[in-house]
Coordinates of C-alpha atoms in Angstrom, one line a residue:
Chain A
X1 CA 13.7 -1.6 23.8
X2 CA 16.2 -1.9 21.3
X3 CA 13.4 -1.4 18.5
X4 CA 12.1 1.3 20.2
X5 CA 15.2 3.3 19.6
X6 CA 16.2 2.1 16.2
X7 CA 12.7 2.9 14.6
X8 CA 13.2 6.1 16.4
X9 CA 15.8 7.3 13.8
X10 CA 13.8 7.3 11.2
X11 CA 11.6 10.6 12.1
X12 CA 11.7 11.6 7.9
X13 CA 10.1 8.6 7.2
X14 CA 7.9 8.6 10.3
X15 CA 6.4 11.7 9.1
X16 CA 5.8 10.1 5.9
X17 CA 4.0 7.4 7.3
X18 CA 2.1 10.0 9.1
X19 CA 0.8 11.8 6.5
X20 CA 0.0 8.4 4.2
X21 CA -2.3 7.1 7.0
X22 CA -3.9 10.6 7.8
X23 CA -4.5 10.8 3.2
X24 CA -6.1 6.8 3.7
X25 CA -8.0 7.8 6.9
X26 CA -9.7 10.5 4.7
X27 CA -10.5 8.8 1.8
X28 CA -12.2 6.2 4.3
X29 CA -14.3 8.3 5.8
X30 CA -15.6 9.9 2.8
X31 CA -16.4 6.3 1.6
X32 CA -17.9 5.2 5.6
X33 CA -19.7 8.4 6.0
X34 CA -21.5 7.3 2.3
X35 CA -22.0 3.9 3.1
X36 CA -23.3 4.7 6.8
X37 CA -25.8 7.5 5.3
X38 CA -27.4 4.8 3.2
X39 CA -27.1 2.1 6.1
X40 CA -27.4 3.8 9.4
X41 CA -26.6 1.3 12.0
X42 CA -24.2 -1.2 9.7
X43 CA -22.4 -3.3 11.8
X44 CA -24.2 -2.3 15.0
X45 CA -22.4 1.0 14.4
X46 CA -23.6 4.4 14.2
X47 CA -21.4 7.2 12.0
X48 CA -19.6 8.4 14.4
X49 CA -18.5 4.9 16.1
X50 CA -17.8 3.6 11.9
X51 CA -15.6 7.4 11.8
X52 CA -13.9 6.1 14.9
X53 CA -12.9 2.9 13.6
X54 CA -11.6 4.5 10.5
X55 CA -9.2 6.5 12.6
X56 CA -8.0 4.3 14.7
X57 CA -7.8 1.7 12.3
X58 CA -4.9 4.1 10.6
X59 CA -3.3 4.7 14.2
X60 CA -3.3 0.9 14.6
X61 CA -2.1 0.0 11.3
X62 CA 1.2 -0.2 11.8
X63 CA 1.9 -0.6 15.7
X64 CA 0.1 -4.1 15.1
X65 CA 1.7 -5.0 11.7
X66 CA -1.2 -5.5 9.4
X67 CA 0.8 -5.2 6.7
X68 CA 3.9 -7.0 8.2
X69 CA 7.0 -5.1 8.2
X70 CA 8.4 -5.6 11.6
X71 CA 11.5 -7.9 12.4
X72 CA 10.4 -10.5 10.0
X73 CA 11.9 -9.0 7.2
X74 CA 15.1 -8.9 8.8
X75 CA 14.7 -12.3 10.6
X76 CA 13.3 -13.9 7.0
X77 CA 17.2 -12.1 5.4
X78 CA 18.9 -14.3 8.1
X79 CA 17.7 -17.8 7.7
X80 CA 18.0 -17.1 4.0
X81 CA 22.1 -16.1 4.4
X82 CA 22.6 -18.6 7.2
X83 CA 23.4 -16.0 9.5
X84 CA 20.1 -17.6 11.7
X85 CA 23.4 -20.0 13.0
X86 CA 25.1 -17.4 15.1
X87 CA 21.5 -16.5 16.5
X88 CA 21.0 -20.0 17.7
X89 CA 24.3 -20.2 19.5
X90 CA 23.6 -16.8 21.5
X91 CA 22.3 -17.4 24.8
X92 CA 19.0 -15.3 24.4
X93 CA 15.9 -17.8 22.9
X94 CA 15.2 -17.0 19.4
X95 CA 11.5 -16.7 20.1
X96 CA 11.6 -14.0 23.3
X97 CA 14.5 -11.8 21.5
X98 CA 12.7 -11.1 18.3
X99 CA 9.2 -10.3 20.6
X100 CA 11.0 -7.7 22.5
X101 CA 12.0 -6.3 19.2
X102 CA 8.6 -6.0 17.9
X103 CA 7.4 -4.7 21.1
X104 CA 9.5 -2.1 21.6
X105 CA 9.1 -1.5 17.5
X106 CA 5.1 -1.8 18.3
X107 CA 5.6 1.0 21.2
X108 CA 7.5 3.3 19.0
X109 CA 4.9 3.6 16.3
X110 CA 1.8 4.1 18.5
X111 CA 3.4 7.3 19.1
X112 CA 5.1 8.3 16.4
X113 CA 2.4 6.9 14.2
X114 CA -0.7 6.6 16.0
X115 CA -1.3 9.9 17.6
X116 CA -1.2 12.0 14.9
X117 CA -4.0 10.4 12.5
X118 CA -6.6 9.8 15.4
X119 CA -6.1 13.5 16.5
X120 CA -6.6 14.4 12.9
X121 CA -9.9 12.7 12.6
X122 CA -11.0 13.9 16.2
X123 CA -10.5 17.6 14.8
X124 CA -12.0 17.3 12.0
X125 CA -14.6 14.1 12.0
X126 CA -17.2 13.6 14.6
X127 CA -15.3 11.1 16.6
X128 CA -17.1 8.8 19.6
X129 CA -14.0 8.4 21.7
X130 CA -14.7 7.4 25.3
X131 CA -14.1 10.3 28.0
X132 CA -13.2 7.4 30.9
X133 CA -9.5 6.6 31.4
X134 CA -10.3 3.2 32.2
X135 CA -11.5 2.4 28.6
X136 CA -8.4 3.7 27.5
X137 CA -6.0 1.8 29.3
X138 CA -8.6 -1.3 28.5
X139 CA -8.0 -0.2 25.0
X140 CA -4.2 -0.5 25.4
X141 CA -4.2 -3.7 27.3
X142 CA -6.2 -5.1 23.9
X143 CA -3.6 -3.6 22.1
X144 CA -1.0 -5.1 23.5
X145 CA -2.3 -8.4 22.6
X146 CA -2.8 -7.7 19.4
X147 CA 0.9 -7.2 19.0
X148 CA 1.5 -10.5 20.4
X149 CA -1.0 -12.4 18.1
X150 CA 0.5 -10.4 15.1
X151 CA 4.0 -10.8 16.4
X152 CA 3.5 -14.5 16.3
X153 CA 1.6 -15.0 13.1
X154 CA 4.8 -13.1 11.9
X155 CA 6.9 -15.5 13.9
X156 CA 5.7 -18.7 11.6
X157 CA 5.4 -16.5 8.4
X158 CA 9.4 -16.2 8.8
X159 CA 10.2 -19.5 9.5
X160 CA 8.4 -20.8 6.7
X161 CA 11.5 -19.6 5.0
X162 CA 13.6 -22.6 6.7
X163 CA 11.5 -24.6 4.5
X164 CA 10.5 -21.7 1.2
X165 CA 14.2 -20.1 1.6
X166 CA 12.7 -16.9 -0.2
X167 CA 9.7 -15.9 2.3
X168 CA 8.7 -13.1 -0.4
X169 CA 5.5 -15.5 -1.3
X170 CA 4.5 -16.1 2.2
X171 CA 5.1 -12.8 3.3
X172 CA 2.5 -11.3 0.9
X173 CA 0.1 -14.3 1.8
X174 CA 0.1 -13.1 5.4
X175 CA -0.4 -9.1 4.2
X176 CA -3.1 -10.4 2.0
X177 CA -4.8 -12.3 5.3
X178 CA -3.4 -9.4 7.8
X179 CA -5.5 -6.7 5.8
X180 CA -8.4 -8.1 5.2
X181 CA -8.8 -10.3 7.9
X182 CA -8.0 -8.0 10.6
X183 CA -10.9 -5.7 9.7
X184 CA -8.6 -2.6 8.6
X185 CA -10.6 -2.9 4.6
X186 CA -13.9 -2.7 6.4
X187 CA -15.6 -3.3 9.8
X188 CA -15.6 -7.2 10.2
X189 CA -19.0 -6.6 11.8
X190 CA -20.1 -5.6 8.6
X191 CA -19.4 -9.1 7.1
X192 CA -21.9 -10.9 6.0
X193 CA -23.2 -14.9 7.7
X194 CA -21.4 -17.4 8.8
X195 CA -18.5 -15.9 6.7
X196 CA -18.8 -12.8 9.0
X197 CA -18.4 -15.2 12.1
X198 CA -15.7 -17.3 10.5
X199 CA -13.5 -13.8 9.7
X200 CA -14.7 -12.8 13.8
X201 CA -13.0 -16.0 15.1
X202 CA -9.6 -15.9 13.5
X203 CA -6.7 -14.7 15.1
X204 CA -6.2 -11.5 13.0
X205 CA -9.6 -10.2 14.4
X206 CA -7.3 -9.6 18.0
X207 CA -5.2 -6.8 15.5
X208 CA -7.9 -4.1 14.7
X209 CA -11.4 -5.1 15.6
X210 CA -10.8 -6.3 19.4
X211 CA -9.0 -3.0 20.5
X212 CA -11.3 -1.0 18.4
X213 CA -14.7 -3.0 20.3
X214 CA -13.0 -2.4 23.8
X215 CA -12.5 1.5 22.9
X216 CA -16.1 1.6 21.5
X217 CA -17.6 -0.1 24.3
X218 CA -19.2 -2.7 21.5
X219 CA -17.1 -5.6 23.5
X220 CA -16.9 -7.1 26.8
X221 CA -12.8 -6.1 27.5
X222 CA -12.2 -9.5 29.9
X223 CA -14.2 -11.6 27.1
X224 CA -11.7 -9.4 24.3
X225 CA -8.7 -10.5 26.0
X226 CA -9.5 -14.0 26.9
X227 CA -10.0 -14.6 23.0
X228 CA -6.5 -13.0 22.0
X229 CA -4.4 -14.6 24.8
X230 CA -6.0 -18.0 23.6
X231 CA -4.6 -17.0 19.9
X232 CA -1.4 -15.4 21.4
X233 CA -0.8 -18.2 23.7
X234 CA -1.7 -21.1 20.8
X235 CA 0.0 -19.3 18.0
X236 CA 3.4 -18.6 20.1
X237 CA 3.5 -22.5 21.1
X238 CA 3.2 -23.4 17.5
X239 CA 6.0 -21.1 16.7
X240 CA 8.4 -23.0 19.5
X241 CA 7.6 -26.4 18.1
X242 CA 8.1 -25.4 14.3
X243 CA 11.3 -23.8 15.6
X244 CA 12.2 -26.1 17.2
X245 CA 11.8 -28.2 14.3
X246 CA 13.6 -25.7 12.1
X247 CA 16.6 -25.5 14.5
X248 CA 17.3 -29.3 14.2
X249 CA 17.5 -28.6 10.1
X250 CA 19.8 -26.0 10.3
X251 CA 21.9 -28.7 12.7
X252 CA 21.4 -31.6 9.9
X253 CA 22.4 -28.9 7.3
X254 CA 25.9 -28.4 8.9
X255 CA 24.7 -24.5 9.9
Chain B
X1 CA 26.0 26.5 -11.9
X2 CA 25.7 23.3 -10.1
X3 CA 28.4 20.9 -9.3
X4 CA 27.6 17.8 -11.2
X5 CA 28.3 14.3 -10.1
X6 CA 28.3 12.4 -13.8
X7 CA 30.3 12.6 -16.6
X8 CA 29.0 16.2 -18.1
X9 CA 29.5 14.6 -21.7
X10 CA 26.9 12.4 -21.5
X11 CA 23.1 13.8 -22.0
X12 CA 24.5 17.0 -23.8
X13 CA 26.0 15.2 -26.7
X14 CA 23.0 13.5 -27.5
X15 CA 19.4 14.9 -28.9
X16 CA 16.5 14.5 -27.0
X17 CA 15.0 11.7 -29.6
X18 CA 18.2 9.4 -29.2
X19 CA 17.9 10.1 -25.2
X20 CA 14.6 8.6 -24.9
X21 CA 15.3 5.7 -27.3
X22 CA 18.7 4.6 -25.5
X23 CA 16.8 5.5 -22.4
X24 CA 13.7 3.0 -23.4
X25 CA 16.9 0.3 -24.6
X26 CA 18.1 0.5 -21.3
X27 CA 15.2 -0.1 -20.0
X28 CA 14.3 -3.4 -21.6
X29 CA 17.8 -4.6 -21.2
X30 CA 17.4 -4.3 -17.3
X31 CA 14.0 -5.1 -16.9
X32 CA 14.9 -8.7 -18.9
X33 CA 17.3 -9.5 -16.7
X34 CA 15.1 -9.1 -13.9
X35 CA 12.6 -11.2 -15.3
X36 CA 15.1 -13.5 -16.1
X37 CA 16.6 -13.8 -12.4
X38 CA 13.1 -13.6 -10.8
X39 CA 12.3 -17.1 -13.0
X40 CA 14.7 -18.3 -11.1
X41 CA 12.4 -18.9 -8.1
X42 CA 9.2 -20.1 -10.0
X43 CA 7.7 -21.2 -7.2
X44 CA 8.0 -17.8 -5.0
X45 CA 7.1 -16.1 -8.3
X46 CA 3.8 -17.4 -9.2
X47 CA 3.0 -16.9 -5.2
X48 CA 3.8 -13.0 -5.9
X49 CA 2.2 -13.1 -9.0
X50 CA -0.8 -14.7 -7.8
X51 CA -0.1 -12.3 -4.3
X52 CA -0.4 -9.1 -6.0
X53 CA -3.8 -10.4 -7.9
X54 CA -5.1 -10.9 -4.5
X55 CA -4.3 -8.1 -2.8
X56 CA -5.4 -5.8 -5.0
X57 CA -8.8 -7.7 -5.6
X58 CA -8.9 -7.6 -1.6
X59 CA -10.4 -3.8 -2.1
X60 CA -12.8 -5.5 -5.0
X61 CA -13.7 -7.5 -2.6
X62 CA -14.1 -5.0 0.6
X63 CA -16.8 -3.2 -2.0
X64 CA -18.5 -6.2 -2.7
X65 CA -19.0 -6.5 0.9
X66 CA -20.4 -2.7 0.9
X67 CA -22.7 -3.7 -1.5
X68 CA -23.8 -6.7 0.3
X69 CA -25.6 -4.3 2.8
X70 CA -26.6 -1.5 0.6
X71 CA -27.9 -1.2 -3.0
X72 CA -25.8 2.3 -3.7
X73 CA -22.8 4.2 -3.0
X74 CA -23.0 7.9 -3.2
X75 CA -25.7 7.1 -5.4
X76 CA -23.8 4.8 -7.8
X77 CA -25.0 1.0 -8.7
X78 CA -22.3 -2.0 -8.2
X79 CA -21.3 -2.0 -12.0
X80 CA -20.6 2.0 -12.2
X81 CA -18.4 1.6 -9.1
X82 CA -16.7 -1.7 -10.7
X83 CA -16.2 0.6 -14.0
X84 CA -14.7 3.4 -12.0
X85 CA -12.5 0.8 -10.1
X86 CA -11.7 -1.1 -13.2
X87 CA -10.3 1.8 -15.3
X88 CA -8.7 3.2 -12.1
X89 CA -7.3 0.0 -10.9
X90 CA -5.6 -0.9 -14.6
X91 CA -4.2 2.7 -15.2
X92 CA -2.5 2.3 -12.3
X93 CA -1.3 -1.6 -12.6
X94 CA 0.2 0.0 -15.8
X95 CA 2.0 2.6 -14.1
X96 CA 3.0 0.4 -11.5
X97 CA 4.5 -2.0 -14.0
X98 CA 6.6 0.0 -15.3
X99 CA 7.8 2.7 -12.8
X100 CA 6.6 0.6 -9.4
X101 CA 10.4 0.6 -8.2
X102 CA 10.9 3.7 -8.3
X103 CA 10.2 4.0 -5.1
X104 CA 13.5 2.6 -3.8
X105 CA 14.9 5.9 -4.8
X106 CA 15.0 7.5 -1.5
X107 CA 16.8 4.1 -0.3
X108 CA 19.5 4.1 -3.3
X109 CA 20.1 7.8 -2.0
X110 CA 20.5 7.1 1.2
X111 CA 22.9 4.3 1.1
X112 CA 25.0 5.6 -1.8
X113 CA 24.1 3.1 -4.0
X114 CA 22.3 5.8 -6.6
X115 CA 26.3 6.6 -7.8
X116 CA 26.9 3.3 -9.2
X117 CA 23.9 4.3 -11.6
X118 CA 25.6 8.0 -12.1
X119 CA 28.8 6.7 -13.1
X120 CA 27.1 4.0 -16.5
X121 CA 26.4 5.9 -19.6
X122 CA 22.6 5.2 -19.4
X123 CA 19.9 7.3 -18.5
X124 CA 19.3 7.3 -14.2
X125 CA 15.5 7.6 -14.7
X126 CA 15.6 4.1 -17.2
X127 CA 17.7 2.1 -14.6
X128 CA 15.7 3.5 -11.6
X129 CA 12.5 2.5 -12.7
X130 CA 13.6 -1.2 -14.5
X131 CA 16.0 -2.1 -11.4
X132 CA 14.3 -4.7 -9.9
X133 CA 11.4 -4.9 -12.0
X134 CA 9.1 -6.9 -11.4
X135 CA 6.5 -9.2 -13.6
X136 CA 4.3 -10.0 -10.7
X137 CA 2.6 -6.7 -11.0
X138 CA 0.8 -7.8 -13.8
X139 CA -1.4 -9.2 -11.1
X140 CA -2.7 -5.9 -10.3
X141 CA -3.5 -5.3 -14.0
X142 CA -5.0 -8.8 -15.0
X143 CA -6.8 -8.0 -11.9
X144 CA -8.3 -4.4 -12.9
X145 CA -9.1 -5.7 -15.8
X146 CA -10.9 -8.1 -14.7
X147 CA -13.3 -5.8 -12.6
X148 CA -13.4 -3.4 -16.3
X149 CA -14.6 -6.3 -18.0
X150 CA -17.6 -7.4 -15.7
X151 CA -18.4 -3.6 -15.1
X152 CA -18.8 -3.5 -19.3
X153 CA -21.0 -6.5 -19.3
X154 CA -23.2 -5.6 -16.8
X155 CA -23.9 -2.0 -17.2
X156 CA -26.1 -0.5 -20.2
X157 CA -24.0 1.8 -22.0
X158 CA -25.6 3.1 -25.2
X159 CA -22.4 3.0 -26.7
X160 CA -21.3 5.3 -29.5
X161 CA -17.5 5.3 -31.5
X162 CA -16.7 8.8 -28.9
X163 CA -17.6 6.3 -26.4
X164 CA -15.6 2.9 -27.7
X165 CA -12.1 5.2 -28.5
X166 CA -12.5 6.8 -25.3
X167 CA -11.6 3.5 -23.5
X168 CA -8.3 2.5 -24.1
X169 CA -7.5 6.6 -24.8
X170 CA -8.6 6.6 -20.4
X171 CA -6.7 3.9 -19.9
X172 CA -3.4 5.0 -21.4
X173 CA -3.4 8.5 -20.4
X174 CA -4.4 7.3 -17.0
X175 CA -1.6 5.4 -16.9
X176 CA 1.0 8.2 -18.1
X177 CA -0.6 10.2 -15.5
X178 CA -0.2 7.8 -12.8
X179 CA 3.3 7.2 -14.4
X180 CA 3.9 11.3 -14.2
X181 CA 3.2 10.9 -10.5
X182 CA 5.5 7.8 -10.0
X183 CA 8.5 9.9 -11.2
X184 CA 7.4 13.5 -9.5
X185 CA 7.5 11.3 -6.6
X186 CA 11.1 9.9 -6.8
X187 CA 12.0 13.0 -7.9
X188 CA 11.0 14.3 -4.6
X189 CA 12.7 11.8 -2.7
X190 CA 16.1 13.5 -3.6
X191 CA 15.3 16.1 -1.2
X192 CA 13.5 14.0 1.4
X193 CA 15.2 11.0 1.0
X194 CA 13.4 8.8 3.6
X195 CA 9.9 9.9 2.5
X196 CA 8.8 7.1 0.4
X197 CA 5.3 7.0 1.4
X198 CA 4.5 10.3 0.9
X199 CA 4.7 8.9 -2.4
X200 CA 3.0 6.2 -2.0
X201 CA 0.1 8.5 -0.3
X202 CA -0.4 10.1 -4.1
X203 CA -0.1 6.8 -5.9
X204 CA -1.9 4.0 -3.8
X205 CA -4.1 7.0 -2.4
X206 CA -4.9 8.0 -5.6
X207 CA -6.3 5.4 -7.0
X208 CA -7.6 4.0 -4.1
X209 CA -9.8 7.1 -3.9
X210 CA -10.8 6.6 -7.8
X211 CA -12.1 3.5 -7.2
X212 CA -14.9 5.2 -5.2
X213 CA -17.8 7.9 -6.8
X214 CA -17.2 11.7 -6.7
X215 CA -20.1 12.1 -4.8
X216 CA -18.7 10.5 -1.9
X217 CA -16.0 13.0 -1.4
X218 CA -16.3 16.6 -0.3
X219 CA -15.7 19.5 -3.2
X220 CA -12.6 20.8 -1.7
X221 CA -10.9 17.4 -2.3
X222 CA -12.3 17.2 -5.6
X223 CA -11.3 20.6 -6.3
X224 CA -7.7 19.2 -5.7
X225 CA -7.8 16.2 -7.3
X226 CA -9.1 18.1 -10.5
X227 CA -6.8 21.4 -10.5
X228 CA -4.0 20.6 -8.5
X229 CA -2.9 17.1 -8.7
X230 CA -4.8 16.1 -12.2
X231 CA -6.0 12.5 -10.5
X232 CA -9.6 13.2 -11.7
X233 CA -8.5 12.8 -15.3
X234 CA -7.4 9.3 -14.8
X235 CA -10.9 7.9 -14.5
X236 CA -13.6 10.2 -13.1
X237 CA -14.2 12.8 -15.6
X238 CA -13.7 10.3 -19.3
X239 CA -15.5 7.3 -17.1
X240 CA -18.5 9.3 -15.9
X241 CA -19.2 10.8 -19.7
X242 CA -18.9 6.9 -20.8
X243 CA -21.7 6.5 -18.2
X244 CA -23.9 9.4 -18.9
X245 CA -23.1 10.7 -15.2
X246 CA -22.7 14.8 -14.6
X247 CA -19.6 15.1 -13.0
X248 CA -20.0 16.9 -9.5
X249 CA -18.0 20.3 -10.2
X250 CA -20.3 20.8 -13.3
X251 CA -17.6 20.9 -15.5
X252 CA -18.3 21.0 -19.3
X253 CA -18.9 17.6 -21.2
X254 CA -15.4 17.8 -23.3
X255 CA -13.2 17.7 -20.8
X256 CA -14.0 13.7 -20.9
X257 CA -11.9 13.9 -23.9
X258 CA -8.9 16.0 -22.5
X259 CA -7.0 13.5 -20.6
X260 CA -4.4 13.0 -23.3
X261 CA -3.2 16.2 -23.2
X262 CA -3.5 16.7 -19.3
X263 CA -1.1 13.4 -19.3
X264 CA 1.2 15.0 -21.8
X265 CA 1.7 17.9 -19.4
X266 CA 2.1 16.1 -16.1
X267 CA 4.6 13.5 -17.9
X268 CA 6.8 17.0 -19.1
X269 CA 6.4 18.5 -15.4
X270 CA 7.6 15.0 -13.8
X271 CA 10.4 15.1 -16.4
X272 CA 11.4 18.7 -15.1
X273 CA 11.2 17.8 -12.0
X274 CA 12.9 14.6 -12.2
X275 CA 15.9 16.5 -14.2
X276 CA 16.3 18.9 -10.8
X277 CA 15.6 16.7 -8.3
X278 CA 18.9 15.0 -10.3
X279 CA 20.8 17.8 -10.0
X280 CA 20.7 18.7 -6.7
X281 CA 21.6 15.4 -6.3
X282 CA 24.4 15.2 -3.9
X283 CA 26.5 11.9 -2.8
X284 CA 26.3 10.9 0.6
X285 CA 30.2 9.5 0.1
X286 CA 30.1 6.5 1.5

């Protein structure tokens, strides 16, 4: 909860954040109310589902880290010093401490960041959000796996800098594949073929379009979360064996 | 009068000529050094480099994708929209070269590290926008380019000399407006200090939504981007003469050729409001 409360300092810069997303979320709608005029039905959508997903694509946007952002800055600026060597004598795991950052950092900006955009477009768009509870909390359960997949993509993005030393290059790679593979450019229903089902299988596909399906009611929510607790569950293990990996380095190195 | 934090000698000695040119000297002084310390990581900077190429040709790509399901957008052909994104997408990589870190304003304000630049007898706004400057970013321009140079060679534009100079006259004014905004921006962050991406809402958002046709917006907002905050002069209203398009708010054919001046006034507005956002400047001590 620690990240909860530091993120919660920042309310300036939250309301910045606020108003960026709500400026995107318009400019995407314009362009998704176009392309859905000329294409009714894309993506198994219809305008007011494609609105929906605009919205809560900027609501999700940064509780799930499409961008990156979150502790791996921070965690990235500590391998590089060295400072990574008082972490690994402190009797918390590496792996666990930095996901309860990020959650309570996740937790923070769906309400400081999320509301506000998504009641925006609900005011003035024709929104189709669900009147049940239920699919809510469904909604939130996918969410919450999405900030475990995204948190451990991160995970491995920051200690490639055991290896890189300046993570600024793979940083940017995983921004590059965050946005656009996470469906936050454009539906990733809307993809076209067997690259369409190839962008649908990858783990970034848990950050935006799973939660967005289970709100909608285009996805089966046990199905949804089956497919991100694989990734979360694969993608986590990978990041204990490369740490592992990493930690023995740091040993050879002399800290 | 205001209390002022820098040595009161300095810009009042000086004519406004010599300001700019010691200001511009500055400029290339720091932004060499950055170059030169950012070679020092080759390998991280041809990953940026090639980064910032990518991500920016990621929304190329997301409207390639729109028109692999429909034939128009707001009534505009693949090679229009790649025009409009082209000259929208390089103004802004131009901007963004030069006057991309100005961002970190609000940062240098809030940790104090905005006096160190106070107290050097160099203009703020030149070592502002060169700290950290960084090469990479000609990514985003190669990259707009790129998209300008296919849209050319697809599309049939009966072209004419008003037509030809009209090119790199959109592209250089859209790039001193885009710059105008860059340093309104920072100078706004002096009194919010935290609020970085409201900026970034005006620059990003701004050409984000000129990559798109007018038509797909609603009047009010182009209303705005036209009279307000001048973003339609960038691209939309020289680009859509070039292309024999009306433009949506019927607007008279000449104003295609207006952007020059438009970006002369929004560069002497930013510069305004850059000088008073600097003196209400007030260190936080530590």
């Amino acid at each position: 909860m620690g990240g909860f409360r530091r993120f919660a300092t920042y309310r300036t810069a939250t309301a910045a954040g606020v108003f960026t997303n709500t400026v995107f979320g318009l400019i995407l709608a314009y362009v998704f109310i176009a392309l859905w005029e000329t294409k009714p039905h894309l993506g198994g959508y219809d305008q007011a589902q494609a609105l929906t997903y605009v919205w809560l694509g900027q609501a999700l946007l940064m509780v799930v880290a499409v961008m990156g952002g979150g502790f791996e800055d921070e965690l990235i600026e500590r391998i590089r010093t060295g400072d990574i060597a008082i972490d690994l004598y402190r009797p918390a795991d590496l792996q666990l401490w930095w996901l309860a950052q990020d959650t309570g950092r996740a937790l923070f900006h769906l309400l400081g960041r999320g509301v506000v955009p998504l009641a925006f477009g609900a005011v003035f768009f024709d929104l189709a959000l669900p009147a049940s509870p239920l699919t809510w909390i469904a909604f939130l359960v996918a969410v919450l796996l999405g900030v475990v997949v995204s948190f451990a993509l991160r995970f491995l993005v920051a200690l490639s800098a055991f290896w890189l030393l300046d993570g600024a290059g793979a940083a940017q790679l995983a921004w590059i594949a965050g946005i656009f593979c996470s469906g936050m450019l454009l539906p990733l229903n809307v993809f076209p073929g067997t690259f369409g089902e190839v962008v649908r299988a990858l783990p970034w596909s848990s950050l935006i379009q799973a939660p967005v399906d289970v709100l909608l009611g285009t996805a089966d929510p046990l199905a949804t979360y089956a497919f991100q607790a694989a990734w979360a569950v694969g993608l986590l293990a990978a990041g204990r064996l490369v740490q592992s990996v990493a930690t023995r380095r740091v040993v050879v190195q002399g800290g | 009068m205001h209390e002022r934090t820098r040595p009161a000698s300095w810009p009042e000695r000086q004519g406004a000529y010599a300001r700019v040119r010691d200001g511009v000297r500055a400029y290339r002084m720091i932004a060499a050094m950055w170059i030169r310390s950012t070679m020092a990581y080759r390998a991280s900077f041809a990953m940026t480099t090639f980064g910032n190429f990518a991500a920016t040709a990621l929304d190329f790509v997301a409207i390639l994708l729109m028109f692999s399901q429909v034939d128009r957008l707001g009534g505009y052909s693949l090679p229009e929209v790649a025009f409009l994104y082209g000259v929208a997408g390089t103004a802004f990589g131009l901007a963004d070269l030069t006057l991309g870190s100005m961002d970190r304003l609000g940062r240098r304000v809030r940790d104090g590290t905005l006096d160190t630049l106070l107290v050097r007898p160099v203009p703020v706004l030149a070592q502002v926008a060169a700290d950290r400057f960084a090469l990479r970013r000609l990514g985003r321009i190669t990259q707009g380019l790129l998209v300008f140079g296919y849209a050319v060679a697809a599309l049939d534009i009966s072209w004419t000399p008003l037509k030809v100079l009209l090119i790199p006259l959109m592209l250089l004014s859209g790039g001193a407006i885009f710059s105008a905004v860059f340093v309104a921006g920072a100078a706004f962050q002096f009194v919010a200090q935290d609020a970085s991406e409201v900026q970034n809402s005006f620059t990003y958002g701004g050409s984000t939504l000129l990559q798109y046709p007018p038509t797909v917006f609603a009047k009010d907002l182009l209303r705005g981007v036209t009279f307000v905050l001048p973003l339609a002069f960038v691209n939309w209203l020289p680009a859509l003469y070039v292309l024999g398009r009306p433009y949506p708010l019927g607007l008279p054919t000449w104003v295609a050729f207006t952007p020059p001046l438009v970006a002369a006034g929004c560069c002497a507005l930013a510069g305004v409001a850059w000088r008073a956002g600097l003196r209400s400047y007030r260190s936080t001590g530590s």
